[in-house]
Coordinates of C-alpha atoms and ligand atoms in Angstrom, one line a residue:
X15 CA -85.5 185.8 84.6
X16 CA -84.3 183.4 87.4
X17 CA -86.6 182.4 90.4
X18 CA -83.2 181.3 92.3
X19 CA -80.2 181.4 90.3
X20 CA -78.0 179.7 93.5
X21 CA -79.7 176.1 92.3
X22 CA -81.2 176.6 89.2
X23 CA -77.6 177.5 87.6
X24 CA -75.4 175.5 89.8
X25 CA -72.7 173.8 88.7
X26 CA -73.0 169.7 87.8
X27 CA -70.2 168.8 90.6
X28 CA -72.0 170.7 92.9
X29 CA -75.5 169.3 91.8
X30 CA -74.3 165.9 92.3
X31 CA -72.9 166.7 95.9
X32 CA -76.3 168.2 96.6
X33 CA -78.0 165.3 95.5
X34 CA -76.1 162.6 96.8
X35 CA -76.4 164.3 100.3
X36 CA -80.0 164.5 100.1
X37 CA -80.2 161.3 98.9
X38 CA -78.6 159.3 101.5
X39 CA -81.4 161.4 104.3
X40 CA -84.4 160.3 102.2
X41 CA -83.1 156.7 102.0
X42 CA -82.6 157.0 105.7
X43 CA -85.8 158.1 106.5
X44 CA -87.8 155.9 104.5
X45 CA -86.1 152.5 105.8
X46 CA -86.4 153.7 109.3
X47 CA -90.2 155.0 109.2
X48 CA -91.2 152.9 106.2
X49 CA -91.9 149.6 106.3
X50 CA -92.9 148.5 103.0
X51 CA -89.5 150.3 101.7
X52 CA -87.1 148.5 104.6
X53 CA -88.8 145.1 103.6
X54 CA -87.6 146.1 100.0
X55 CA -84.9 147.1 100.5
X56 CA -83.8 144.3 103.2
X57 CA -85.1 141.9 100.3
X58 CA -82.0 143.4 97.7
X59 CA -79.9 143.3 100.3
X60 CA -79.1 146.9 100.6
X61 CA -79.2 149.3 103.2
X62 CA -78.6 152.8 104.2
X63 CA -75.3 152.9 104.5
X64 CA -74.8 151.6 100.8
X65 CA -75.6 154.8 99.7
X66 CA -73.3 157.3 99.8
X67 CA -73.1 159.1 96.2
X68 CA -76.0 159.4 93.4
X69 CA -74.9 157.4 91.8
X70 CA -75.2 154.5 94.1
X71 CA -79.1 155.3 93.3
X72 CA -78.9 152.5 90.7
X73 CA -78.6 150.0 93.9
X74 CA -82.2 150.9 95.0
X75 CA -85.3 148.7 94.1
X76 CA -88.1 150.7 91.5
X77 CA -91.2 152.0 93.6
X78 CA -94.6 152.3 91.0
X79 CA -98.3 152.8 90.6
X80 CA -98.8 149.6 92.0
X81 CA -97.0 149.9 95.2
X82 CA -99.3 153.5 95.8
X83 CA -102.7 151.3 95.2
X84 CA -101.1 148.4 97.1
X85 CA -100.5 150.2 100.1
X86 CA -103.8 152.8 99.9
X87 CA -104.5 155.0 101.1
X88 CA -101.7 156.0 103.9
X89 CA -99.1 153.0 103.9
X90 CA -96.3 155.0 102.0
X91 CA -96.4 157.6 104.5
X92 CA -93.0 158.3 106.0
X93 CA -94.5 161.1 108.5
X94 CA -96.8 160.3 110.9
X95 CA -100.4 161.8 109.9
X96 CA -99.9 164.9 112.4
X97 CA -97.5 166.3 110.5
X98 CA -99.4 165.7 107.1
X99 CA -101.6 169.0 105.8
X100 CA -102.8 168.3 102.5
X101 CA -103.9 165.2 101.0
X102 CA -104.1 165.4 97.3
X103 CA -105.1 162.0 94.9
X104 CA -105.1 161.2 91.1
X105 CA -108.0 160.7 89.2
X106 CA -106.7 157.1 88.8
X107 CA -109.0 155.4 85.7
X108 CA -110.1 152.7 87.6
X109 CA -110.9 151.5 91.1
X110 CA -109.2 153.3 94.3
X111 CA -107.6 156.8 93.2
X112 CA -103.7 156.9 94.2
X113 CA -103.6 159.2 97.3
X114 CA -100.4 161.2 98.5
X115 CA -100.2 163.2 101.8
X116 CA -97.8 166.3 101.9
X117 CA -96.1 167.9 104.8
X118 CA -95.7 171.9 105.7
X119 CA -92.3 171.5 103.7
X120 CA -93.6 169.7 101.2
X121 CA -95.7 172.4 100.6
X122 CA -93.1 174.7 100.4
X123 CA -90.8 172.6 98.1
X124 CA -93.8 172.5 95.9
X125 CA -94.4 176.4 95.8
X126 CA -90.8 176.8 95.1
X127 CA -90.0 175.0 92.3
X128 CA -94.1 176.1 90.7
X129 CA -91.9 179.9 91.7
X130 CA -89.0 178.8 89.1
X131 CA -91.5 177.4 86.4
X132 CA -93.6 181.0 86.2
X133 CA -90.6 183.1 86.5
X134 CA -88.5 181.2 83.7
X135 CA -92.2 182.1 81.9
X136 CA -91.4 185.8 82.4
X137 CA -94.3 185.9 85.3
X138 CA -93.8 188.4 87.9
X139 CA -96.1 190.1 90.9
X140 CA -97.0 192.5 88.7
X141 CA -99.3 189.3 86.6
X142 CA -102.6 188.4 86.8
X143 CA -103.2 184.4 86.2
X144 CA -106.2 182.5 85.5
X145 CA -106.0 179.1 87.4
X146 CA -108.7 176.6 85.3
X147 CA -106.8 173.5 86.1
X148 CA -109.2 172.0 88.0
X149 CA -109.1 172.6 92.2
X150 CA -109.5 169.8 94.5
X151 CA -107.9 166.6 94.8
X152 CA -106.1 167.0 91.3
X153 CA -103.0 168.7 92.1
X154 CA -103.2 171.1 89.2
X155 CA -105.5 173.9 90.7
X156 CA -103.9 173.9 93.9
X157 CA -100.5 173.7 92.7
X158 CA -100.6 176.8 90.0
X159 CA -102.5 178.7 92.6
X160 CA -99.6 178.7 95.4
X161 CA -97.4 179.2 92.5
X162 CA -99.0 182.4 91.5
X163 CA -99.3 183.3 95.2
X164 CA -95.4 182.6 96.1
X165 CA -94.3 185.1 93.1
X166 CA -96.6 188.0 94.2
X167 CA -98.8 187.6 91.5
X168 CA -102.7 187.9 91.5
X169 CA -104.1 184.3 91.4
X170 CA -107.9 184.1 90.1
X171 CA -109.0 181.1 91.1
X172 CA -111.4 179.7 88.6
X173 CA -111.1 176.2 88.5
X174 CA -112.0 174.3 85.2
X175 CA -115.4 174.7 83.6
X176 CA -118.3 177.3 83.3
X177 CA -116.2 178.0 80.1
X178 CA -118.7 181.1 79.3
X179 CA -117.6 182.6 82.6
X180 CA -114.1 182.0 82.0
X181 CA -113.9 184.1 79.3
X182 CA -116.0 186.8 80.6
X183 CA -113.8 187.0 83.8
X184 CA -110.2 186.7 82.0
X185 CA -111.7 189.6 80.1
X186 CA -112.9 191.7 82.6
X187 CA -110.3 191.3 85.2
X188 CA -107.5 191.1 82.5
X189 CA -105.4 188.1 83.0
X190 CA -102.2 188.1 81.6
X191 CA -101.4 184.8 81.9
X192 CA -104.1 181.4 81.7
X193 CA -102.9 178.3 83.6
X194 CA -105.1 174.9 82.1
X195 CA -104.5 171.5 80.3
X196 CA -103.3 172.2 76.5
X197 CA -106.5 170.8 75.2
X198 CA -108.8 173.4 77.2
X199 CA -106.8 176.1 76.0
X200 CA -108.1 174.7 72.7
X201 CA -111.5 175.0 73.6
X202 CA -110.9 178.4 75.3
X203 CA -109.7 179.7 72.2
X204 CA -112.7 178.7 70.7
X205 CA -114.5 180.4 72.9
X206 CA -112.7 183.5 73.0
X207 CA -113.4 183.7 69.1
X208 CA -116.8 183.2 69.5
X209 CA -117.7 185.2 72.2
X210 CA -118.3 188.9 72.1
X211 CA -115.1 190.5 72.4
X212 CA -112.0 190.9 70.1
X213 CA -109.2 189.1 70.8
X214 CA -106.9 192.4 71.3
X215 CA -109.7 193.1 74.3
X216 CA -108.1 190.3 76.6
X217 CA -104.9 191.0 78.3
X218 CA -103.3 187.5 77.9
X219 CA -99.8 186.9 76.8
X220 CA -98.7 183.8 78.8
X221 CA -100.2 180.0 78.8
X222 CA -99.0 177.6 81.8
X223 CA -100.0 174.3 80.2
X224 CA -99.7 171.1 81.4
X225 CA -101.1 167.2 83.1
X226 CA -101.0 166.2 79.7
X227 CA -98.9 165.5 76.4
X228 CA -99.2 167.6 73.9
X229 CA -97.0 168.4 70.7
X230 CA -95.7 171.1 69.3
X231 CA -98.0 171.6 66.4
X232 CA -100.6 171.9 69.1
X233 CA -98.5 174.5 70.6
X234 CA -98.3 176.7 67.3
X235 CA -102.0 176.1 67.3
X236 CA -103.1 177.4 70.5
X237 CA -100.4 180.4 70.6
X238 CA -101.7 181.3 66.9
X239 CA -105.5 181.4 68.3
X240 CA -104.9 183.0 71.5
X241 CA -102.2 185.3 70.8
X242 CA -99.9 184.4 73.6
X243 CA -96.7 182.2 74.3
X244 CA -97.3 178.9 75.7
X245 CA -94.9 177.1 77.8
X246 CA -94.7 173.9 79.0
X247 CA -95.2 172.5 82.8
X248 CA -94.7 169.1 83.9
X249 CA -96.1 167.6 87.1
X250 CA -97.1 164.1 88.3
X251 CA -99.3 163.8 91.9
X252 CA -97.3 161.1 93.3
X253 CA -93.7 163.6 92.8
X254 CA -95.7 166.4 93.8
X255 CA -97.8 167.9 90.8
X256 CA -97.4 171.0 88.3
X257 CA -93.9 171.8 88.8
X258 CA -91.3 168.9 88.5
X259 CA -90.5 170.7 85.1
X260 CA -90.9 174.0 83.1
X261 CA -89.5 175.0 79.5
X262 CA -87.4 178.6 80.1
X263 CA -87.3 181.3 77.1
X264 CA -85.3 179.3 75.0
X265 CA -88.0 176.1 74.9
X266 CA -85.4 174.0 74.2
X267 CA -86.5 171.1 76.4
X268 CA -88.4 171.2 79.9
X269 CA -85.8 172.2 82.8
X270 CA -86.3 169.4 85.5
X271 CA -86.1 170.8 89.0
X272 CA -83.1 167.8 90.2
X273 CA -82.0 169.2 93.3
X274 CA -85.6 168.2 94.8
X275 CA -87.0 165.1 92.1
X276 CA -84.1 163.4 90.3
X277 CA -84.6 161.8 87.6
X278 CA -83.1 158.7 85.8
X279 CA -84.1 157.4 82.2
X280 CA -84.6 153.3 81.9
X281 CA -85.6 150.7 79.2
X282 CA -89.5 150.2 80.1
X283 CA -88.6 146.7 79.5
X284 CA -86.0 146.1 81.5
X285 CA -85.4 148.6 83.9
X286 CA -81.5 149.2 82.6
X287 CA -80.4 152.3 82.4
X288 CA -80.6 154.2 79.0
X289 CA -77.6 155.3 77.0
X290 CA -77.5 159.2 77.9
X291 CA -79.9 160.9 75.7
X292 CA -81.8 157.7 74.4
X293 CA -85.5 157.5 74.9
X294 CA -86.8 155.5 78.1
X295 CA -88.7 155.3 80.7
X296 CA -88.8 158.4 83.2
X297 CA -88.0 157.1 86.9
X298 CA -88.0 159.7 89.7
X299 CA -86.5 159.8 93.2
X300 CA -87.7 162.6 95.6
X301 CA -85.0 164.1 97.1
X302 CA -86.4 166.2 99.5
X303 CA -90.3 164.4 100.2
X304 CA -91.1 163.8 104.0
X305 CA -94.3 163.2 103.6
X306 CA -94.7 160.5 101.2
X307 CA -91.1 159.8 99.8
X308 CA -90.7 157.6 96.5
X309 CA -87.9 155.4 95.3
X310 CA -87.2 155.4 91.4
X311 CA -90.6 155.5 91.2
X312 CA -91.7 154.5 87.4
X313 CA -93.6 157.2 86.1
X314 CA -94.4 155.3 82.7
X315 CA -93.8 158.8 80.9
X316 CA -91.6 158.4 77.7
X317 CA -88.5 160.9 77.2
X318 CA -84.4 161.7 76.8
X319 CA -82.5 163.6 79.5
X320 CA -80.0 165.9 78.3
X321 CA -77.2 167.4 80.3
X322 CA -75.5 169.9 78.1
X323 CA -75.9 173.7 79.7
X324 CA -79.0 176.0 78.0
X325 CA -78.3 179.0 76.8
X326 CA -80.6 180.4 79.4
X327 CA -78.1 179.9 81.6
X328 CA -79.7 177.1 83.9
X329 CA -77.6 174.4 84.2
X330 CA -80.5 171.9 85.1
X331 CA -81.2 168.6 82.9
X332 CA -83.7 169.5 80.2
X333 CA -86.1 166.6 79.0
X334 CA -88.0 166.2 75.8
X335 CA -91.5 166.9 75.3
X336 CA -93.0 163.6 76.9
X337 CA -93.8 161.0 73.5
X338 CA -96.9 159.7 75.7
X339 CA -96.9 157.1 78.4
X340 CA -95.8 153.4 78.1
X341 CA -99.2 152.0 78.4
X342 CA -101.0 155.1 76.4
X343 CA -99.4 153.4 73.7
X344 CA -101.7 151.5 71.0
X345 CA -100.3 148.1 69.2
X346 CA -102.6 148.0 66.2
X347 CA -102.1 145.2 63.5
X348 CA -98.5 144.7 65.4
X349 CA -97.4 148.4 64.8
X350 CA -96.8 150.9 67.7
X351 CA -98.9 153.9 67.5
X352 CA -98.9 157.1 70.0
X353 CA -101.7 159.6 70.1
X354 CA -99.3 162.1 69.8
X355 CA -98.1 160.8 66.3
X356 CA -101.7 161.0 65.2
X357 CA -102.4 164.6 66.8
X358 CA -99.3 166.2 65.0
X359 CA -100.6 165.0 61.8
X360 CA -103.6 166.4 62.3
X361 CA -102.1 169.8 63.4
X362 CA -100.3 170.5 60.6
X363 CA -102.4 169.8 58.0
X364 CA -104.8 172.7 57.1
X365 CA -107.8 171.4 56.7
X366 CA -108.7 169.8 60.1
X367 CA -109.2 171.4 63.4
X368 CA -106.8 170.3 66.1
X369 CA -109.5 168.0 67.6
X370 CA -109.8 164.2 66.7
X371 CA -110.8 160.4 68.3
X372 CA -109.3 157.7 68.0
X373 CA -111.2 154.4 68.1
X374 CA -110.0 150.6 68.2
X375 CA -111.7 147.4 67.9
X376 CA -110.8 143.7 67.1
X377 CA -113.8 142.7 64.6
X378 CA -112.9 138.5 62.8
X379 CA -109.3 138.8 64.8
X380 CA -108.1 141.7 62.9
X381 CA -107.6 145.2 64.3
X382 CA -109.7 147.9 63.2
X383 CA -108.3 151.6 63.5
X384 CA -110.8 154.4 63.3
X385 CA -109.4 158.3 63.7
X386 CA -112.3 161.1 63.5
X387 CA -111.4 164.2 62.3
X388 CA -112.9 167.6 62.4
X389 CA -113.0 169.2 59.4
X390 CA -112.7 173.4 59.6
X391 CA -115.3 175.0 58.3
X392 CA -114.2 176.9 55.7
X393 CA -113.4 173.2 53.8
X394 CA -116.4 171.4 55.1
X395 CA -118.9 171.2 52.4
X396 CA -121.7 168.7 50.6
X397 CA -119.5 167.6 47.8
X398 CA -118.8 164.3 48.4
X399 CA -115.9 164.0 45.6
X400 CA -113.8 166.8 47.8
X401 CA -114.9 164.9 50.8
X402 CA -113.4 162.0 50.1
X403 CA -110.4 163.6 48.4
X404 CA -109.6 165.3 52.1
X405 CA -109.7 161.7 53.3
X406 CA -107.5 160.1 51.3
X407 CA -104.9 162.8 51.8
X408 CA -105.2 162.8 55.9
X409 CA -105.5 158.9 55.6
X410 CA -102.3 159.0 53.5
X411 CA -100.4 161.5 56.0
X412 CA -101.2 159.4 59.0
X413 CA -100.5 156.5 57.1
X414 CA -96.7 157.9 56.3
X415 CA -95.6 158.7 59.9
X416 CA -96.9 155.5 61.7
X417 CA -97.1 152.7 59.0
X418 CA -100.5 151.9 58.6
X419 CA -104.0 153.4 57.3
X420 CA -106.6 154.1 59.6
X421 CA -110.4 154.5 58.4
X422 CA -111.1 158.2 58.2
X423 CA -114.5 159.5 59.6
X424 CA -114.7 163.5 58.8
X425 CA -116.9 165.0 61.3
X426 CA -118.6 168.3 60.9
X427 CA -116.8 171.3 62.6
X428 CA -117.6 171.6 66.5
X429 CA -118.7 168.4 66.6
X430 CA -116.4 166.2 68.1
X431 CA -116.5 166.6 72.3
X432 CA -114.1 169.5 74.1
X433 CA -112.1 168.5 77.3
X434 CA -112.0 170.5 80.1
X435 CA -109.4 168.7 81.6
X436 CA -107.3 166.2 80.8
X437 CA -108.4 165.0 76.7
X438 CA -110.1 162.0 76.7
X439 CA -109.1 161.2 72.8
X440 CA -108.8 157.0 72.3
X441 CA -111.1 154.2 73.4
X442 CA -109.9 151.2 72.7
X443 CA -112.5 148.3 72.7
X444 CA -110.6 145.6 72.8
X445 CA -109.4 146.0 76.5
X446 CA -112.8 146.1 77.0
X447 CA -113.4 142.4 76.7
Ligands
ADP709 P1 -103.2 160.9 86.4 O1 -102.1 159.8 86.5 O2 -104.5 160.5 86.9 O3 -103.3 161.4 85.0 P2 -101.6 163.1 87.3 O4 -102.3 164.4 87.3 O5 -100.7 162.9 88.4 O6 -102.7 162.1 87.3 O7 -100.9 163.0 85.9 C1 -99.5 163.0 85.7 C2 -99.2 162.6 84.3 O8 -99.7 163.6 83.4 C3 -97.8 162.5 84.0 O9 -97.2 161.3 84.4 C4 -97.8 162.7 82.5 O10 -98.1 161.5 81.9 C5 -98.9 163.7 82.3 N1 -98.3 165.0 82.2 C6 -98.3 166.0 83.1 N2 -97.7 167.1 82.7 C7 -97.4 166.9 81.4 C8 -96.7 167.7 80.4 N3 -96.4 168.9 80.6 N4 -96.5 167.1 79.2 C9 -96.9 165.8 79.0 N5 -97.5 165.0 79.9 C10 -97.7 165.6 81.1
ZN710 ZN1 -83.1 176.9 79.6

């Protein structure tokens, strides 16, 4: 099923007409009503009328984090304040959050294209969902619940938490579908098993999950537990949340929605272009924004594009799963590690649950790498000689994908903390200091 087959299958000539069009207004309308972007852009020496095709994009100076937190809370703004209605911010780990301020259109772009994601997941009016992506300033709550709402479906908003409840309600009210981060799905499953019901009681066939990277092990996972089909949605708050990408039937790569965010692929080095298909940096333009337009803003997400046509029949650039962010990455003892890497280990191998900690500390100048894992119970036991066997093996798994050993600590089952949000899962010390 197709939300709106015009755009989502249009042809790439077309696309690029559509996008170059929209492109020149947004460049036009940040330079005159922005003036951190017109001092940018006066500073490489280009202007409005530079830009005439999408590809000219490549002219533009990068917008980032920095410049949202530089100019906090309202200096990005290309609309004056009157015509902003929402304000929505991201958590942000330290300091000021990063605040963004959306328009009535905005608002509409964004229940479109969150439309396109659920009906490419075979949602329809006739679907009950279970929002617990947190409501509030996080834009995941919000954004699945006008989703729900713009297809005809039945939204219950639940927010995250209250995980008892949860389960109680998607029971008794028979959701078909749950919208949440990956890793409290995880913890939602567990729940589900534990609690009084059988799991052919709940209704559920469809998980919208998203804010966070997660791999495909943790996919089987979940769908195995829960008894549904979980598709991916991507969404960053300064684009415009849960919605910038969805995976269709085919899950052969998230679907970006390009005739509203385009997106480009860089070295996170350099800022050059990519060869097409290479992993890079993600870099986004918002074609359509009024409220608070970006520029090739760096999203620090790591990813390929790929342009070939899915056999869904959408036409639009699909994008890998995202590897993890440029600076969630870990340099331990020189070697580049991803929490991902570590996570898919740990998936697939039989013994562990799919929950685990990562912890890193510089003791005499040498790195020390610590991963806790959570051993299932049907393996955990007092015999310290299979103990330490199941060690050595996960220590030895790990070991093969990223190039070095870390010091297993088995933990008993449940043990190890549950998200109900985004998964906290490293702490690194040694930034600490
Ligand atoms: P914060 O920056 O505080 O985490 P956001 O909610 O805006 O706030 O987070 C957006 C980020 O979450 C993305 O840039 C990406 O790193 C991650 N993310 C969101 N959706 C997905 C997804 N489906 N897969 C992988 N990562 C995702
Ligand atoms: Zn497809």
């Amino acid at each position: 099923m197709i939300w709106n087959e015009t755009v989502e299958c249009m042809d790439r000539e077309e696309m690029k007409k559509l996008q170059s069009l929209r492109l020149k207004r947004v460049v036009e309308r940040v330079y005159h009503n922005c003036e951190p972007y017109r001092k940018r852009m006066q500073e490489a020496g280009v202007t409005p009328e530079d830009i005439n095709s999408i590809d000219d994009i490549v002219k533009l100076p990068f917008s980032s984090k920095k410049d949202l937190r530089d100019y906090y809370p309202f200096g990005l703004l290309s609309s004056p304040m009157s015509e902003i209605v929402r304000i929505h911010a991201s958590s942000g780990t330290t300091g000021k959050p990063i605040v963004v301020g959306l328009t009535r259109n905005d608002l509409s772009v964004w229940k479109e294209v969150g439309a396109r994601c659920l009906t490419a997941f075979g949602l329809t009016n006739k679907d009950i969902v279970q929002v617990s992506y947190g409501y509030g300033l996080f834009t995941g709550g919000l954004g699945a619940h006008d989703a729900v709402q713009n297809i005809g479906g039945t939204v219950i908003p639940m927010s995250s938490g209250n995980t008892q409840k949860q389960i109680m309600l998607m029971h008794d009210l028979g959701a078909n579908a749950l919208a949440c981060t990956p890793s409290y799905a995880l913890y939602l499953a567990e729940a589900m098993e534990a609690s009084e019901y059988n799991r052919d009681e709940f209704k559920l066939r469809v998980g919208v999950f998203g804010a966070e990277p997660w791999t495909e092990s943790m996919r089987k996972e979940i769908e195995q537990k829960m008894g549904i089909k979980a598709y991916d949605i991507y969404g960053l708050t300064e684009i415009i949340g849960p919605g910038v990408g969805y995976e269709c039937e085919c899950q052969n790569g998230t679907h970006l929605n390009e005739d509203h965010f385009y997106p480009e692929i860089v070295d996170p080095e350099t800022g050059e272009p990519v060869e097409l298909g290479q992993v890079g940096e993600l870099v986004f333009t918002t074609l359509t924004k009024e409220g608070m337009p970006l520029i090739r803003f760096r999203t620090r997400d790591l990813t390929a594009l790929h342009y070939e046509k899915c056999s869904c029949g959408r036409t639009f650039v699909r994008m890998d799963k995202i590897m993890g962010r440029c600076d969630d990455m870990l340099i331990i003892r020189g070697v580049n590690v991803f929490p991902s890497q570590i996570e898919a280990v740990i998936c697939e191998t039989e013994e562990f649950e799919p929950h685990f900690f990562i912890t890193v500390d510089r003791i005499n100048n040498t790195d020390t790498f610590e991963v806790q894992v959570e051993v299932k119970e049907a393996f955990y036991s007092d015999d310290i000689k299979s103990m330490l066997e199941l060690k050595k093996k996960i220590a030895h798994k790990i070991q093969g994908v990223i190039g070095i050993q870390p010091d297993i600590k088995l933990v008993e089952p449940r043990s190890l903390q549950r998200s109900e949000g985004k998964a906290k899962r490293v702490l690194d010390k040694r930034v600490l200091v």
